[in-house]
Amino acid sequence: EVQLVESGGGLVQPGGSLRLSCAASGFTFSNHWMIWVRQAPERGLEWVATSNQDGRERFYMDSVKGRFSISRDNAKNALWLQMNSLRAEDTAVYYCVRVGHLTADSWGQGTLVTVSS
Amino acid sequence: DIQVTQSPSTLSASVGDSVTITCRTSQSVSSWLAWFQQKPGKAPKLLIYLASNLESGVPSRFSGSGSGTEFTLTISSLQPDDFATYYCQQYNAYSPWTFGQGTKVEIK
């Protein structure tokens, strides 16, 4: 059974940093592109960042470029999202997602990030 | 970015009804469209990929159709477990993934 377990969310002040982690199991992690998707009530579901299988190709939504960084360690079946210079509009539930059928075929339970003073 | 618009935003229906949700994209995405179901406090779940392909384990009362810019998700004979919010998503290779704003299917 595919399992994706996120951690690392919490309350952070504007301008602060957080590192989200995703532990993957139940599938061959190194075979899959992985992405982060976030969901905030006022903005709905948003794709945030993508990593290819070996981590060398990485893509970001425009509003997080230069602030967020996606990385992975295939030996540890782990995915991360380093988030710097956080803003109030980054407040959301962040999901770790596996790419299958070229789309988001498996999702973690999500971790809440709240950016507020 | 490709804009994705769903209609209606809310749909009231009864158990046993057949319901249809429409998704339109601002430019052609061929068949690169998926449908998800989300229940409160849970992550979205993939139902349909490539516009009309049923994900493994998803009941056959769910079906998808369309191509280009107009797509539909149909739930035939609505079951109590189907009351949820549904999202479409385009995954055209040359554009960032974008999602519709959601359609809440509620009990009439």
XYZ file of C-alpha atoms in Angstrom:
225
model
C 0.000 0.000 0.000
C 1.319 3.421 -0.966
C 1.935 5.621 2.059
C 3.067 9.235 2.119
C 3.467 10.806 5.538
C 4.198 14.524 5.843
C 5.628 16.291 8.850
C 7.213 19.591 9.756
C 4.288 21.966 9.517
C 3.464 24.504 12.199
C 3.141 28.149 13.085
C 5.884 30.452 11.814
C 6.247 34.224 11.674
C 6.356 36.082 8.356
C 9.880 35.934 6.982
C 10.606 32.698 8.787
C 11.505 29.245 7.493
C 10.139 25.725 7.703
C 11.235 22.410 6.260
C 8.536 19.939 5.368
C 9.348 16.252 5.156
C 7.580 13.397 3.416
C 8.313 9.746 4.200
C 7.316 7.417 1.381
C 6.684 3.680 1.544
C 4.861 0.918 -0.285
C 6.288 1.678 -3.734
C 9.595 2.178 -5.530
C 10.181 5.813 -4.650
C 13.045 6.303 -7.091
C 10.783 5.489 -10.043
C 8.415 8.397 -9.511
C 8.303 12.115 -9.999
C 7.099 13.720 -6.767
C 5.332 16.999 -6.146
C 4.082 19.261 -3.385
C 0.560 20.623 -3.649
C -0.982 23.073 -1.207
C -4.547 23.935 -0.336
C -5.803 27.127 1.248
C -9.519 27.922 1.594
C -9.322 31.131 -0.396
C -7.077 29.834 -3.173
C -8.049 26.178 -3.530
C -5.582 23.551 -4.678
C -2.262 24.811 -6.036
C 0.677 22.928 -7.465
C 3.819 24.166 -5.660
C 6.892 22.219 -6.758
C 7.978 19.150 -8.704
C 11.013 16.883 -8.580
C 11.905 14.315 -11.203
C 13.091 10.850 -10.220
C 16.716 11.735 -9.453
C 16.079 15.236 -8.141
C 18.019 16.983 -10.878
C 14.960 18.492 -12.562
C 12.967 20.760 -10.308
C 10.123 23.112 -11.096
C 8.305 25.706 -9.001
C 5.223 27.851 -9.156
C 6.141 31.454 -9.853
C 5.231 32.829 -6.431
C 7.633 30.492 -4.585
C 10.611 30.605 -6.942
C 13.727 31.658 -5.071
C 12.060 31.009 -1.700
C 11.169 27.287 -1.755
C 13.383 24.351 -2.635
C 12.297 20.755 -3.284
C 14.744 17.925 -2.718
C 14.762 14.168 -2.246
C 16.905 11.273 -1.067
C 15.975 8.063 -2.878
C 18.051 5.950 -0.466
C 15.885 7.201 2.377
C 12.592 7.313 0.424
C 12.273 10.905 1.537
C 11.091 14.161 -0.035
C 11.515 17.627 1.438
C 10.296 21.143 0.853
C 12.486 23.875 2.300
C 10.432 27.049 2.647
C 12.168 30.366 3.330
C 10.958 33.955 3.518
C 7.476 32.735 4.310
C 4.514 34.999 3.712
C 0.969 35.032 5.035
C -0.240 33.835 1.633
C 1.822 30.641 2.017
C -0.548 29.548 4.782
C -2.072 26.252 3.650
C -2.178 22.520 4.072
C 0.771 21.084 2.161
C 0.433 17.669 0.553
C 3.187 15.339 -0.603
C 1.987 13.719 -3.817
C 3.221 10.891 -6.023
C 2.977 11.265 -9.778
C 1.391 8.285 -11.503
C -0.577 8.151 -14.776
C 1.216 11.525 -15.267
C -0.983 13.083 -12.602
C -1.393 13.093 -8.808
C -2.265 9.464 -8.090
C -1.427 9.222 -4.368
C -1.567 11.897 -1.665
C -0.331 12.147 1.895
C -2.607 13.325 4.683
C -1.150 16.841 4.594
C 0.619 19.102 7.057
C -0.641 22.559 8.036
C 1.605 25.573 7.655
C 0.417 28.790 9.266
C 2.335 32.006 8.652
C 1.279 34.628 11.151
C 2.702 37.031 13.693
C -1.244 29.355 -17.047
C -4.278 27.377 -18.173
C -7.414 28.374 -16.288
C -9.812 25.663 -15.164
C -13.454 26.436 -14.459
C -15.910 24.018 -12.889
C -19.687 24.239 -12.759
C -21.765 24.202 -10.747
C -20.040 25.278 -7.512
C -22.625 23.400 -5.467
C -24.971 20.634 -6.471
C -27.843 19.304 -4.358
C -28.917 15.759 -5.099
C -30.505 12.696 -3.573
C -29.244 9.152 -3.187
C -29.871 7.336 -6.452
C -29.692 10.469 -8.624
C -27.350 10.777 -11.578
C -25.242 13.940 -11.435
C -22.903 15.638 -13.884
C -20.132 18.143 -13.189
C -18.565 20.179 -15.992
C -14.998 21.370 -16.283
C -13.760 23.813 -18.903
C -10.173 24.809 -19.627
C -9.013 28.101 -21.113
C -7.127 26.288 -23.869
C -6.996 22.763 -25.166
C -5.424 20.188 -22.863
C -6.189 17.290 -25.203
C -7.194 14.530 -22.740
C -4.798 15.557 -19.965
C -7.489 15.992 -17.369
C -8.112 14.274 -14.035
C -10.918 14.243 -11.481
C -10.509 14.029 -7.711
C -12.852 13.512 -4.777
C -12.168 15.169 -1.435
C -13.956 14.675 1.857
C -13.639 17.113 4.786
C -10.298 16.861 6.548
C -8.945 14.358 4.027
C -6.629 14.522 1.046
C -7.992 14.458 -2.495
C -8.370 11.027 -4.069
C -7.822 10.349 -7.766
C -10.965 9.075 -9.511
C -10.373 9.569 -13.238
C -7.226 10.221 -15.284
C -6.682 10.975 -18.950
C -10.263 12.316 -19.051
C -12.018 8.962 -19.041
C -9.837 6.313 -17.403
C -11.103 4.974 -14.082
C -8.447 4.709 -11.374
C -8.076 1.238 -9.886
C -10.545 0.601 -7.069
C -12.912 3.418 -8.018
C -16.546 2.312 -8.430
C -17.819 2.066 -11.987
C -20.649 4.522 -11.255
C -18.016 7.224 -11.794
C -17.253 8.078 -15.398
C -15.475 10.856 -17.232
C -15.664 12.148 -20.771
C -14.497 14.975 -22.974
C -11.424 16.298 -24.706
C -9.965 19.603 -25.747
C -11.522 22.220 -23.461
C -14.726 20.651 -22.169
C -15.013 17.701 -19.818
C -17.615 16.060 -17.611
C -17.664 13.834 -14.566
C -20.818 11.784 -14.148
C -21.842 9.871 -11.060
C -24.662 7.512 -11.858
C -26.858 6.412 -8.957
C -25.347 8.625 -6.242
C -24.438 6.764 -3.052
C -24.186 8.184 0.513
C -20.389 7.883 0.340
C -20.308 10.133 -2.756
C -21.303 13.345 -0.975
C -18.030 15.251 -1.161
C -16.238 17.969 -3.111
C -14.969 17.157 -6.593
C -12.082 18.850 -8.400
C -10.839 18.641 -11.936
C -7.186 19.232 -12.801
C -5.389 19.758 -16.073
C -1.894 18.375 -16.496
C -0.823 19.575 -19.889
C 2.916 18.955 -20.190
C 3.695 22.521 -21.278
C 1.881 24.354 -18.514
C 1.830 24.273 -14.715
C -0.812 21.974 -13.286
C -3.974 23.852 -12.369
C -7.110 22.793 -10.544
C -10.727 23.815 -10.751
C -12.302 25.587 -7.802
C -14.342 22.537 -6.793
C -17.937 21.339 -6.865
C -19.578 20.405 -3.603
C -22.138 17.627 -3.947
C -24.516 17.872 -1.019
C -27.573 16.015 0.138
C -30.847 17.485 -1.080
